[in-house]
Amino acid sequence: MDVIESLYEMILSRKANPVSGSYTCKLLESGRGGILKKLGEEAVETILAAYENDKNRIIHELADLFYHTLVFMAYEDITLEDVYCELISRKQNHLPKLNDKC
């Protein structure tokens, strides 16, 4: 299991079994609107870091953007497999099949 899969599994675990004081739980409890607001903020911060051409900040902001994207996916019951299959369908000749679903 890679880092993104592990992080996604942790988010799903927090969704199923909320932990008091958890930022992930707080974000999930804020609902779709709260998650989308934070996701938008992180996207803007990533773009600003890119304009500043600060590689370390870009990496930091991309990590935040990935995390908040995973929270949104968990909230919407979108799996990593769903996204992988979509990517594979776009590049059928260049990416290996993930499984029988895609």
PDB file of C-alpha atoms in Angstrom, residues 45-78:
ATOM      1  CA  GLU A  45      -2.450  28.192  -2.425  1.00  0.00           C
ATOM      2  CA  THR A  46      -0.911  25.632  -4.793  1.00  0.00           C
ATOM      3  CA  ILE A  47      -1.300  27.986  -7.744  1.00  0.00           C
ATOM      4  CA  LEU A  48       0.195  30.904  -5.793  1.00  0.00           C
ATOM      5  CA  ALA A  49       3.170  28.765  -4.795  1.00  0.00           C
ATOM      6  CA  ALA A  50       3.645  27.826  -8.442  1.00  0.00           C
ATOM      7  CA  TYR A  51       3.612  31.484  -9.480  1.00  0.00           C
ATOM      8  CA  GLU A  52       6.261  32.184  -6.843  1.00  0.00           C
ATOM      9  CA  ASN A  53       8.326  29.336  -8.317  1.00  0.00           C
ATOM     10  CA  ASP A  54       9.107  28.044  -4.819  1.00  0.00           C
ATOM     11  CA  LYS A  55       9.534  24.288  -5.271  1.00  0.00           C
ATOM     12  CA  ASN A  56       9.439  23.466  -1.535  1.00  0.00           C
ATOM     13  CA  ARG A  57       6.255  25.470  -1.053  1.00  0.00           C
ATOM     14  CA  ILE A  58       4.723  23.915  -4.177  1.00  0.00           C
ATOM     15  CA  ILE A  59       5.409  20.448  -2.748  1.00  0.00           C
ATOM     16  CA  HIS A  60       3.919  21.465   0.617  1.00  0.00           C
ATOM     17  CA  GLU A  61       0.790  22.889  -1.011  1.00  0.00           C
ATOM     18  CA  LEU A  62       0.399  19.905  -3.339  1.00  0.00           C
ATOM     19  CA  ALA A  63       0.489  17.605  -0.312  1.00  0.00           C
ATOM     20  CA  ASP A  64      -2.276  19.704   1.275  1.00  0.00           C
ATOM     21  CA  LEU A  65      -4.253  19.606  -1.968  1.00  0.00           C
ATOM     22  CA  PHE A  66      -3.883  15.814  -2.238  1.00  0.00           C
ATOM     23  CA  TYR A  67      -5.035  15.364   1.367  1.00  0.00           C
ATOM     24  CA  HIS A  68      -8.089  17.594   0.984  1.00  0.00           C
ATOM     25  CA  THR A  69      -8.946  15.920  -2.325  1.00  0.00           C
ATOM     26  CA  LEU A  70      -8.872  12.547  -0.558  1.00  0.00           C
ATOM     27  CA  VAL A  71     -11.165  13.897   2.175  1.00  0.00           C
ATOM     28  CA  PHE A  72     -13.617  15.075  -0.482  1.00  0.00           C
ATOM     29  CA  MET A  73     -13.423  11.717  -2.231  1.00  0.00           C
ATOM     30  CA  ALA A  74     -14.153   9.894   1.029  1.00  0.00           C
ATOM     31  CA  TYR A  75     -17.068  12.218   1.760  1.00  0.00           C
ATOM     32  CA  GLU A  76     -18.521  11.540  -1.698  1.00  0.00           C
ATOM     33  CA  ASP A  77     -17.805   7.781  -1.525  1.00  0.00           C
ATOM     34  CA  ILE A  78     -15.426   8.003  -4.479  1.00  0.00           C
TER      35      ILE A  78
END
